C-alpha cells in the first residue's frame, strides 16, 4: 500500500468516526432541540411539524418589539396602557378591482384554560377601540396563475381615556372567501375557519411575549388562588431555596461523616460503613411510610417543643429528613482516603484536634470532591420527585418545581395545552443546564467517583 | 482525669458522625424496621396495627394488580438495562479515542442525563402524543421509503463502480471500503435528493397515528405506554453509564490492541477477547446500577398516567403499587400490604446485588 493510499484510508476512518459522533449528537440533543422549538409554537402538536414558523422569524421579533414598545413602553413583555395607540398592517391578495370587505374585531377571549381560566382579567374588548381596516395601498399583483391586486390595510388599536393595564389585546380579522393572506406587520398566531380568519392572541406582545409566549403564560396563568402571585415563580424559588439549603447541610455533614469514616478509629467503623452501603441499596419505597409517619408526628413529638404540630407540608420536615445522603458521605470518604496522611499527621503532632484538622487543613484542599458533591446534591434536589411528592401535598404554594410540573400536566394535559406543559418542562431545566455548562467537569467526576465501590 | 487518646478519638468520631447518624438511624434504620413490622400487620394509618403473620405476603401473590406490577417492573428493568448497557458501551467505544473536539462531544452526549425525570416525562408525553414527533418521524420515514430505496441502490451502484475501478488498477479493496464509501454515500444522497426534487420520486402519503399512551395494547408482551417509558429512560441513562464505561476503557492498555492487530485480529475478535473481558468489572457495575435504578420506576408512571394519559394497568410498577396502596384515592390505606410489596422490591434489589457480588469480579481489580 502506498503512503498516499494509507493516508487516504486514515482520513476516511476519521471522517467516518466524526460522522458517527455527529449522528449520536443528533440522537442525544435532537429531541431536546425539537421540544424546545415546539415549546415556542402556539400548537406544539401541529401536523406536519415545521421548523419555519412565525416565532422564529426575525421580522416578527422586530415587529413584536416595536408593537410592545408602542403599546406600553415595554418592548420585552408588551401590554397596553391607556392613551396609547398601535398600528398593524395586513396585506391580502384579491382578484377583483374593489378592495375585499374585511371584518376586524377585538374578541372577548379568555386567556387559556386550566388554571388560567379561574382568574378574571380585564377584557381588552371593553377598553380599546379598533379603527380601520383602512386601505393604504393597492398594487397589481400575480399569484401563481391568478391576476389580481395586493391590497394593504392599516388597523389602528387605540386605548382612549383611563383604564387598567391590559396584558393582551387579541384581534380577529375575517377576510372573504378568495382573499389570500400575503403578510402582516406581525404574523397572526393562528388561522381559523379554513384560513379565512387570521387571529392574533396579542397584537402588543413585546419580544419575549411573542417568542416565548408559552413561557410567559406559564408564569402568568398559574397563579395562587389566594394571593394571586405567580405559582410557577413561587415553585422555582422554592426549589432554589431547598436545593441551596440541602447543598450546605450536605457539604458540612458529609465531610464530617466522611472524615470520621476515613481517618478516625472507633468501634464499629467497618460495620457502619457496610450499613451505609446497605442503606444506599434499599429503595425509598420501603422507608417512606415510616418517614411519613415520623414527620406527621413531628419527629417523635420533638417539633411540639417549638409549637409545631406536624412537619408534613413543611420545609423543615423535608430538610431534616434529608440532612445528608449516604451517597455524599461515600464520595467524601473515598476522597479523604485517597489523599496522603502526612499533612494531617503534622497537624495532629502540633496538637490539633480532628475537628480543627478537618476544617482548617483537609477541607481547603478538597475542593474537587466538595465541588462534585455540591453539584450532584444540587442536581439531585432540584430533580427530586418522590419524597417531596409525599411530604408536600397542600397548599400548592409550597410545591417544588417537579411537583408543580405534575400539577401543570394534570391541569393542562386534558385540554391538550401542550405549549404550556412543554414550556414549564423546559424552563425547569434551565438552572441545571446552566450549572452543567459551567461545571461539567464536576458532573462527570461525581459520576465516576460516586460509582466506585471499595 | 485524662481521657485515653483512643476514647477521645472515638468521641470525636461520634461528634463528627452525629448528623449522619441521626439521618441514618431515624430515617433509615427505624424506618426499615418499621416497614418490616408493618408488613406483618394489618394497618391503615388510623387504627393501631394488628398482627396478621405472613398474610400480606400471601395476599400479594393473589392480587392481580401486584402480579401485573411485578411483571411490568421485571420486563421494564431487563429491557432497559440490556438496551442502555449495550448502547452506552457502543457510544463509549466511539468516544474513546484521541480525536480533536472529543470533549465537546462528550459534553454534548451527557446532556440528557442532567434533566429531571419530571421534565423528561413531559417531553416524553409530548413526543408520544398521537400527532407527536415520534409518529411524525415514523410517517416521514415510511413516506420516503422510495427515496431510501433509491439511496440504497445508488450507493451500491456507485460503490460497485468504484470498487471495480480500483480492482482494475490492481488494488485489492474490500467491497465496503470506508475510503470509497466516503464518496459513494454523499453522491448517493445527492442523487436521491435530486430524483426527489426533479419529481421522479414522489413521497408516499403515509400518516402514522399510533396511540402510544392511551392504550393497553401490547408489543412483545409489554404495553405500548411502557415501551414509551422504556425508550425515554434508556435515552436519559445512556450518558451516565457511558461515563463509567469511558473510565473503564481508559484502563485498558493500548498495547494489547496493537499486539492483536499485528496478529491479524479482526475488530470483532478484539472486542470479544480484549475489551469485554477487561471491562467485565465495569460491565457488572453498570448492569447492577441499571437494575437497581430501573426497579424503582415511579415518577414516569405518575406523569404518563393521569388525565388523558396511559391507563394504570398498562404502566403500573412495583414502586407505584406501593405508593398507591399507602395513599389510595378514596379507599382505606393498606399499609401492611404496601410494606410487604416494598420489602419484596428491596429483596429483589438485594438479590441482584448479591448475585453480582457472587458472579461478578471483585471491583478492587480495576479501581486502582
PDB file of C-alpha atoms in Angstrom, chain B residues 105-341:
ATOM      1  CA  UNK B 105     -18.980  15.506  22.001  1.00  0.00           C
ATOM      2  CA  UNK B 106     -18.716  14.001  25.486  1.00  0.00           C
ATOM      3  CA  UNK B 107     -20.293  17.104  26.985  1.00  0.00           C
ATOM      4  CA  UNK B 108     -22.990  17.130  24.343  1.00  0.00           C
ATOM      5  CA  UNK B 109     -23.890  13.493  24.925  1.00  0.00           C
ATOM      6  CA  UNK B 110     -24.094  13.979  28.658  1.00  0.00           C
ATOM      7  CA  UNK B 111     -26.934  16.469  28.251  1.00  0.00           C
ATOM      8  CA  UNK B 112     -29.996  14.165  28.507  1.00  0.00           C
ATOM      9  CA  UNK B 113     -28.910  12.802  31.877  1.00  0.00           C
ATOM     10  CA  UNK B 114     -28.883  16.096  33.779  1.00  0.00           C
ATOM     11  CA  UNK B 115     -32.589  16.639  33.184  1.00  0.00           C
ATOM     12  CA  UNK B 116     -35.147  15.818  35.882  1.00  0.00           C
ATOM     13  CA  UNK B 117     -37.494  12.885  35.485  1.00  0.00           C
ATOM     14  CA  UNK B 118     -40.375  15.349  35.663  1.00  0.00           C
ATOM     15  CA  UNK B 119     -39.156  17.420  32.722  1.00  0.00           C
ATOM     16  CA  UNK B 120     -38.149  14.305  30.791  1.00  0.00           C
ATOM     17  CA  UNK B 121     -41.618  12.853  31.370  1.00  0.00           C
ATOM     18  CA  UNK B 122     -43.247  15.982  29.984  1.00  0.00           C
ATOM     19  CA  UNK B 123     -41.034  15.729  26.923  1.00  0.00           C
ATOM     20  CA  UNK B 124     -41.975  12.059  26.628  1.00  0.00           C
ATOM     21  CA  UNK B 125     -45.673  12.889  26.821  1.00  0.00           C
ATOM     22  CA  UNK B 126     -45.297  15.373  24.013  1.00  0.00           C
ATOM     23  CA  UNK B 127     -43.131  13.098  21.859  1.00  0.00           C
ATOM     24  CA  UNK B 128     -45.586  10.203  22.078  1.00  0.00           C
ATOM     25  CA  UNK B 129     -48.854  12.060  21.502  1.00  0.00           C
ATOM     26  CA  UNK B 130     -50.966  10.991  18.566  1.00  0.00           C
ATOM     27  CA  UNK B 131     -49.556  13.786  16.401  1.00  0.00           C
ATOM     28  CA  UNK B 132     -46.314  13.915  18.360  1.00  0.00           C
ATOM     29  CA  UNK B 133     -42.838  13.908  16.945  1.00  0.00           C
ATOM     30  CA  UNK B 134     -42.410  10.123  17.115  1.00  0.00           C
ATOM     31  CA  UNK B 135     -45.401   9.445  14.899  1.00  0.00           C
ATOM     32  CA  UNK B 136     -44.387  12.322  12.627  1.00  0.00           C
ATOM     33  CA  UNK B 137     -40.881  10.944  12.261  1.00  0.00           C
ATOM     34  CA  UNK B 138     -42.251   7.472  11.516  1.00  0.00           C
ATOM     35  CA  UNK B 139     -44.588   8.939   8.903  1.00  0.00           C
ATOM     36  CA  UNK B 140     -41.748  10.856   7.331  1.00  0.00           C
ATOM     37  CA  UNK B 141     -39.580   7.756   7.249  1.00  0.00           C
ATOM     38  CA  UNK B 142     -42.258   5.496   5.774  1.00  0.00           C
ATOM     39  CA  UNK B 143     -43.357   8.184   3.327  1.00  0.00           C
ATOM     40  CA  UNK B 144     -39.830   8.468   1.991  1.00  0.00           C
ATOM     41  CA  UNK B 145     -39.237   4.747   1.566  1.00  0.00           C
ATOM     42  CA  UNK B 146     -38.864   5.255  -2.225  1.00  0.00           C
ATOM     43  CA  UNK B 147     -36.098   7.765  -1.590  1.00  0.00           C
ATOM     44  CA  UNK B 148     -34.435   5.458   0.905  1.00  0.00           C
ATOM     45  CA  UNK B 149     -34.617   2.585  -1.540  1.00  0.00           C
ATOM     46  CA  UNK B 150     -33.198   4.746  -4.298  1.00  0.00           C
ATOM     47  CA  UNK B 151     -30.435   5.859  -1.973  1.00  0.00           C
ATOM     48  CA  UNK B 152     -29.516   2.253  -1.144  1.00  0.00           C
ATOM     49  CA  UNK B 153     -29.463   1.220  -4.812  1.00  0.00           C
ATOM     50  CA  UNK B 154     -27.485   4.271  -5.871  1.00  0.00           C
ATOM     51  CA  UNK B 155     -24.997   3.692  -3.087  1.00  0.00           C
ATOM     52  CA  UNK B 156     -24.496   0.091  -4.211  1.00  0.00           C
ATOM     53  CA  UNK B 157     -24.082   1.244  -7.799  1.00  0.00           C
ATOM     54  CA  UNK B 158     -21.522   3.950  -7.012  1.00  0.00           C
ATOM     55  CA  UNK B 159     -19.667   1.670  -4.646  1.00  0.00           C
ATOM     56  CA  UNK B 160     -19.529  -1.186  -7.185  1.00  0.00           C
ATOM     57  CA  UNK B 161     -18.284   1.179  -9.856  1.00  0.00           C
ATOM     58  CA  UNK B 162     -15.514   2.496  -7.623  1.00  0.00           C
ATOM     59  CA  UNK B 163     -14.507  -0.952  -6.368  1.00  0.00           C
ATOM     60  CA  UNK B 164     -14.332  -2.311  -9.914  1.00  0.00           C
ATOM     61  CA  UNK B 165     -12.266   0.668 -10.984  1.00  0.00           C
ATOM     62  CA  UNK B 166      -9.830   0.134  -8.107  1.00  0.00           C
ATOM     63  CA  UNK B 167      -9.596  -3.570  -8.786  1.00  0.00           C
ATOM     64  CA  UNK B 168      -8.834  -2.920 -12.445  1.00  0.00           C
ATOM     65  CA  UNK B 169      -5.963  -0.777 -11.236  1.00  0.00           C
ATOM     66  CA  UNK B 170      -4.744  -3.893  -9.469  1.00  0.00           C
ATOM     67  CA  UNK B 171      -5.558  -2.857  -5.911  1.00  0.00           C
ATOM     68  CA  UNK B 172      -7.254  -5.226  -3.506  1.00  0.00           C
ATOM     69  CA  UNK B 173     -10.126  -3.464  -1.821  1.00  0.00           C
ATOM     70  CA  UNK B 174     -12.975  -4.961   0.226  1.00  0.00           C
ATOM     71  CA  UNK B 175     -16.443  -4.185  -1.069  1.00  0.00           C
ATOM     72  CA  UNK B 176     -17.431  -1.860   1.776  1.00  0.00           C
ATOM     73  CA  UNK B 177     -14.166   0.019   1.753  1.00  0.00           C
ATOM     74  CA  UNK B 178     -14.651   3.064   4.033  1.00  0.00           C
ATOM     75  CA  UNK B 179     -12.479   5.341   1.909  1.00  0.00           C
ATOM     76  CA  UNK B 180     -14.575   4.622  -1.176  1.00  0.00           C
ATOM     77  CA  UNK B 181     -17.850   4.698   0.731  1.00  0.00           C
ATOM     78  CA  UNK B 182     -16.916   8.202   1.820  1.00  0.00           C
ATOM     79  CA  UNK B 183     -17.569   9.223  -1.789  1.00  0.00           C
ATOM     80  CA  UNK B 184     -20.428   6.831  -2.509  1.00  0.00           C
ATOM     81  CA  UNK B 185     -22.615   7.890   0.409  1.00  0.00           C
ATOM     82  CA  UNK B 186     -22.705  11.665  -0.272  1.00  0.00           C
ATOM     83  CA  UNK B 187     -23.044  11.033  -4.007  1.00  0.00           C
ATOM     84  CA  UNK B 188     -25.945   8.658  -3.471  1.00  0.00           C
ATOM     85  CA  UNK B 189     -27.574  11.090  -1.034  1.00  0.00           C
ATOM     86  CA  UNK B 190     -27.274  13.912  -3.523  1.00  0.00           C
ATOM     87  CA  UNK B 191     -28.609  11.800  -6.387  1.00  0.00           C
ATOM     88  CA  UNK B 192     -31.560  10.526  -4.336  1.00  0.00           C
ATOM     89  CA  UNK B 193     -32.391  14.066  -3.287  1.00  0.00           C
ATOM     90  CA  UNK B 194     -32.079  15.175  -6.890  1.00  0.00           C
ATOM     91  CA  UNK B 195     -34.511  12.480  -8.051  1.00  0.00           C
ATOM     92  CA  UNK B 196     -36.980  13.708  -5.461  1.00  0.00           C
ATOM     93  CA  UNK B 197     -36.516  17.362  -6.401  1.00  0.00           C
ATOM     94  CA  UNK B 198     -36.931  16.579 -10.085  1.00  0.00           C
ATOM     95  CA  UNK B 199     -40.277  14.956  -9.299  1.00  0.00           C
ATOM     96  CA  UNK B 200     -39.236  11.497 -10.447  1.00  0.00           C
ATOM     97  CA  UNK B 201     -39.676  10.065  -6.962  1.00  0.00           C
ATOM     98  CA  UNK B 202     -42.851  11.045  -5.160  1.00  0.00           C
ATOM     99  CA  UNK B 203     -43.104  10.670  -1.374  1.00  0.00           C
ATOM    100  CA  UNK B 204     -45.961   8.416  -0.345  1.00  0.00           C
ATOM    101  CA  UNK B 205     -48.891   9.709   1.622  1.00  0.00           C
ATOM    102  CA  UNK B 206     -48.348   7.998   4.957  1.00  0.00           C
ATOM    103  CA  UNK B 207     -49.788   9.107   8.240  1.00  0.00           C
ATOM    104  CA  UNK B 208     -48.751   7.002  11.218  1.00  0.00           C
ATOM    105  CA  UNK B 209     -51.024   7.653  14.163  1.00  0.00           C
ATOM    106  CA  UNK B 210     -50.084   5.073  16.736  1.00  0.00           C
ATOM    107  CA  UNK B 211     -51.826   5.873  20.021  1.00  0.00           C
ATOM    108  CA  UNK B 212     -48.767   5.244  22.170  1.00  0.00           C
ATOM    109  CA  UNK B 213     -50.182   6.268  25.508  1.00  0.00           C
ATOM    110  CA  UNK B 214     -53.947   5.831  25.887  1.00  0.00           C
ATOM    111  CA  UNK B 215     -53.897   2.121  25.168  1.00  0.00           C
ATOM    112  CA  UNK B 216     -53.362  -1.257  26.758  1.00  0.00           C
ATOM    113  CA  UNK B 217     -52.199  -2.848  23.504  1.00  0.00           C
ATOM    114  CA  UNK B 218     -49.001  -4.803  23.791  1.00  0.00           C
ATOM    115  CA  UNK B 219     -45.936  -5.299  21.700  1.00  0.00           C
ATOM    116  CA  UNK B 220     -43.751  -8.295  22.639  1.00  0.00           C
ATOM    117  CA  UNK B 221     -45.815  -8.636  25.816  1.00  0.00           C
ATOM    118  CA  UNK B 222     -45.071  -5.109  27.023  1.00  0.00           C
ATOM    119  CA  UNK B 223     -47.776  -2.420  26.803  1.00  0.00           C
ATOM    120  CA  UNK B 224     -47.160   0.488  24.421  1.00  0.00           C
ATOM    121  CA  UNK B 225     -47.027   3.184  27.133  1.00  0.00           C
ATOM    122  CA  UNK B 226     -44.361   1.176  28.930  1.00  0.00           C
ATOM    123  CA  UNK B 227     -42.399   0.986  25.685  1.00  0.00           C
ATOM    124  CA  UNK B 228     -42.543   4.767  25.509  1.00  0.00           C
ATOM    125  CA  UNK B 229     -41.120   4.985  29.041  1.00  0.00           C
ATOM    126  CA  UNK B 230     -38.514   2.359  28.183  1.00  0.00           C
ATOM    127  CA  UNK B 231     -37.280   4.330  25.181  1.00  0.00           C
ATOM    128  CA  UNK B 232     -37.208   7.617  27.050  1.00  0.00           C
ATOM    129  CA  UNK B 233     -35.376   6.244  30.072  1.00  0.00           C
ATOM    130  CA  UNK B 234     -32.834   4.361  28.022  1.00  0.00           C
ATOM    131  CA  UNK B 235     -32.153   7.628  26.288  1.00  0.00           C
ATOM    132  CA  UNK B 236     -31.653   9.599  29.506  1.00  0.00           C
ATOM    133  CA  UNK B 237     -29.499   6.984  31.283  1.00  0.00           C
ATOM    134  CA  UNK B 238     -27.075   6.149  28.478  1.00  0.00           C
ATOM    135  CA  UNK B 239     -24.841   9.192  29.145  1.00  0.00           C
ATOM    136  CA  UNK B 240     -24.248   8.359  32.823  1.00  0.00           C
ATOM    137  CA  UNK B 241     -23.288   4.790  32.027  1.00  0.00           C
ATOM    138  CA  UNK B 242     -21.210   5.979  29.107  1.00  0.00           C
ATOM    139  CA  UNK B 243     -19.052   7.973  31.531  1.00  0.00           C
ATOM    140  CA  UNK B 244     -18.466   4.829  33.610  1.00  0.00           C
ATOM    141  CA  UNK B 245     -17.536   2.812  30.533  1.00  0.00           C
ATOM    142  CA  UNK B 246     -15.171   5.540  29.388  1.00  0.00           C
ATOM    143  CA  UNK B 247     -13.400   5.409  32.738  1.00  0.00           C
ATOM    144  CA  UNK B 248     -13.108   1.646  32.342  1.00  0.00           C
ATOM    145  CA  UNK B 249     -11.933   1.783  28.738  1.00  0.00           C
ATOM    146  CA  UNK B 250      -9.157   4.201  29.685  1.00  0.00           C
ATOM    147  CA  UNK B 251      -7.729   1.476  31.905  1.00  0.00           C
ATOM    148  CA  UNK B 252      -7.207  -0.969  29.025  1.00  0.00           C
ATOM    149  CA  UNK B 253      -3.649  -0.654  27.690  1.00  0.00           C
ATOM    150  CA  UNK B 254      -3.431   0.295  24.010  1.00  0.00           C
ATOM    151  CA  UNK B 255      -0.565  -2.133  23.526  1.00  0.00           C
ATOM    152  CA  UNK B 256      -2.959  -5.063  23.811  1.00  0.00           C
ATOM    153  CA  UNK B 257      -4.874  -3.881  20.761  1.00  0.00           C
ATOM    154  CA  UNK B 258      -1.693  -3.129  18.853  1.00  0.00           C
ATOM    155  CA  UNK B 259      -0.355  -6.621  19.533  1.00  0.00           C
ATOM    156  CA  UNK B 260      -3.655  -8.157  18.471  1.00  0.00           C
ATOM    157  CA  UNK B 261      -3.685  -6.081  15.290  1.00  0.00           C
ATOM    158  CA  UNK B 262      -0.209  -7.342  14.439  1.00  0.00           C
ATOM    159  CA  UNK B 263      -1.503 -10.891  14.786  1.00  0.00           C
ATOM    160  CA  UNK B 264      -4.236 -10.031  12.333  1.00  0.00           C
ATOM    161  CA  UNK B 265      -7.195  -9.944  14.745  1.00  0.00           C
ATOM    162  CA  UNK B 266     -10.428  -8.513  13.389  1.00  0.00           C
ATOM    163  CA  UNK B 267     -12.201  -5.735  15.319  1.00  0.00           C
ATOM    164  CA  UNK B 268     -14.836  -8.235  16.473  1.00  0.00           C
ATOM    165  CA  UNK B 269     -12.209 -10.571  17.895  1.00  0.00           C
ATOM    166  CA  UNK B 270     -10.533  -7.644  19.645  1.00  0.00           C
ATOM    167  CA  UNK B 271     -13.879  -6.628  21.128  1.00  0.00           C
ATOM    168  CA  UNK B 272     -14.809 -10.079  22.431  1.00  0.00           C
ATOM    169  CA  UNK B 273     -11.303 -11.172  23.511  1.00  0.00           C
ATOM    170  CA  UNK B 274      -9.816  -7.945  24.866  1.00  0.00           C
ATOM    171  CA  UNK B 275     -12.419  -5.251  25.529  1.00  0.00           C
ATOM    172  CA  UNK B 276     -15.177  -7.355  27.065  1.00  0.00           C
ATOM    173  CA  UNK B 277     -13.064  -9.468  29.451  1.00  0.00           C
ATOM    174  CA  UNK B 278     -11.097  -6.474  30.701  1.00  0.00           C
ATOM    175  CA  UNK B 279     -14.261  -4.433  31.035  1.00  0.00           C
ATOM    176  CA  UNK B 280     -16.084  -7.112  32.983  1.00  0.00           C
ATOM    177  CA  UNK B 281     -15.924  -5.370  36.384  1.00  0.00           C
ATOM    178  CA  UNK B 282     -17.331  -2.125  34.939  1.00  0.00           C
ATOM    179  CA  UNK B 283     -19.872  -4.095  32.983  1.00  0.00           C
ATOM    180  CA  UNK B 284     -21.138  -5.740  36.159  1.00  0.00           C
ATOM    181  CA  UNK B 285     -21.207  -2.411  37.958  1.00  0.00           C
ATOM    182  CA  UNK B 286     -23.174  -0.787  35.138  1.00  0.00           C
ATOM    183  CA  UNK B 287     -25.628  -3.662  34.991  1.00  0.00           C
ATOM    184  CA  UNK B 288     -26.136  -3.604  38.755  1.00  0.00           C
ATOM    185  CA  UNK B 289     -26.641   0.153  38.846  1.00  0.00           C
ATOM    186  CA  UNK B 290     -29.019  -0.144  35.916  1.00  0.00           C
ATOM    187  CA  UNK B 291     -31.092  -2.876  37.533  1.00  0.00           C
ATOM    188  CA  UNK B 292     -31.282  -1.086  40.891  1.00  0.00           C
ATOM    189  CA  UNK B 293     -32.291   2.164  39.245  1.00  0.00           C
ATOM    190  CA  UNK B 294     -34.888   0.695  36.921  1.00  0.00           C
ATOM    191  CA  UNK B 295     -36.573  -1.396  39.608  1.00  0.00           C
ATOM    192  CA  UNK B 296     -37.691   1.818  41.321  1.00  0.00           C
ATOM    193  CA  UNK B 297     -39.546   3.340  38.371  1.00  0.00           C
ATOM    194  CA  UNK B 298     -42.223   5.659  39.745  1.00  0.00           C
ATOM    195  CA  UNK B 299     -42.200   9.277  38.515  1.00  0.00           C
ATOM    196  CA  UNK B 300     -42.761   8.490  34.860  1.00  0.00           C
ATOM    197  CA  UNK B 301     -45.724   6.252  35.684  1.00  0.00           C
ATOM    198  CA  UNK B 302     -47.358   9.113  37.529  1.00  0.00           C
ATOM    199  CA  UNK B 303     -46.694  11.613  34.735  1.00  0.00           C
ATOM    200  CA  UNK B 304     -47.638   9.343  31.861  1.00  0.00           C
ATOM    201  CA  UNK B 305     -50.819   8.262  33.637  1.00  0.00           C
ATOM    202  CA  UNK B 306     -53.386  10.779  34.790  1.00  0.00           C
ATOM    203  CA  UNK B 307     -55.818  12.759  32.705  1.00  0.00           C
ATOM    204  CA  UNK B 308     -55.678  11.926  29.023  1.00  0.00           C
ATOM    205  CA  UNK B 309     -52.699   9.651  29.548  1.00  0.00           C
ATOM    206  CA  UNK B 310     -51.987   5.955  29.841  1.00  0.00           C
ATOM    207  CA  UNK B 311     -54.303   3.618  31.770  1.00  0.00           C
ATOM    208  CA  UNK B 312     -52.824   2.481  35.071  1.00  0.00           C
ATOM    209  CA  UNK B 313     -52.938  -1.243  34.297  1.00  0.00           C
ATOM    210  CA  UNK B 314     -50.662  -0.619  31.333  1.00  0.00           C
ATOM    211  CA  UNK B 315     -47.943   1.180  33.279  1.00  0.00           C
ATOM    212  CA  UNK B 316     -48.183   0.230  36.959  1.00  0.00           C
ATOM    213  CA  UNK B 317     -44.887  -0.757  38.567  1.00  0.00           C
ATOM    214  CA  UNK B 318     -43.973  -2.112  41.990  1.00  0.00           C
ATOM    215  CA  UNK B 319     -42.969   1.310  43.296  1.00  0.00           C
ATOM    216  CA  UNK B 320     -46.264   2.749  42.134  1.00  0.00           C
ATOM    217  CA  UNK B 321     -48.156  -0.188  43.611  1.00  0.00           C
ATOM    218  CA  UNK B 322     -46.594   0.576  46.990  1.00  0.00           C
ATOM    219  CA  UNK B 323     -47.457   4.254  46.813  1.00  0.00           C
ATOM    220  CA  UNK B 324     -50.952   3.559  45.542  1.00  0.00           C
ATOM    221  CA  UNK B 325     -51.691   1.288  48.479  1.00  0.00           C
ATOM    222  CA  UNK B 326     -50.454   3.776  51.078  1.00  0.00           C
ATOM    223  CA  UNK B 327     -52.293   6.747  49.574  1.00  0.00           C
ATOM    224  CA  UNK B 328     -55.187   5.300  47.579  1.00  0.00           C
ATOM    225  CA  UNK B 329     -57.716   7.777  46.286  1.00  0.00           C
ATOM    226  CA  UNK B 330     -60.997   7.208  48.048  1.00  0.00           C
ATOM    227  CA  UNK B 331     -60.147   3.943  49.807  1.00  0.00           C
ATOM    228  CA  UNK B 332     -58.595   2.770  53.062  1.00  0.00           C
ATOM    229  CA  UNK B 333     -54.798   2.689  53.012  1.00  0.00           C
ATOM    230  CA  UNK B 334     -53.358  -0.824  53.064  1.00  0.00           C
ATOM    231  CA  UNK B 335     -50.035  -0.055  54.669  1.00  0.00           C
ATOM    232  CA  UNK B 336     -49.315  -3.666  55.604  1.00  0.00           C
ATOM    233  CA  UNK B 337     -49.719  -4.836  52.037  1.00  0.00           C
ATOM    234  CA  UNK B 338     -47.706  -1.882  50.740  1.00  0.00           C
ATOM    235  CA  UNK B 339     -44.874  -2.612  53.174  1.00  0.00           C
ATOM    236  CA  UNK B 340     -44.796  -6.229  52.094  1.00  0.00           C
ATOM    237  CA  UNK B 341     -44.589  -5.157  48.446  1.00  0.00           C
TER     238      UNK B 341
END
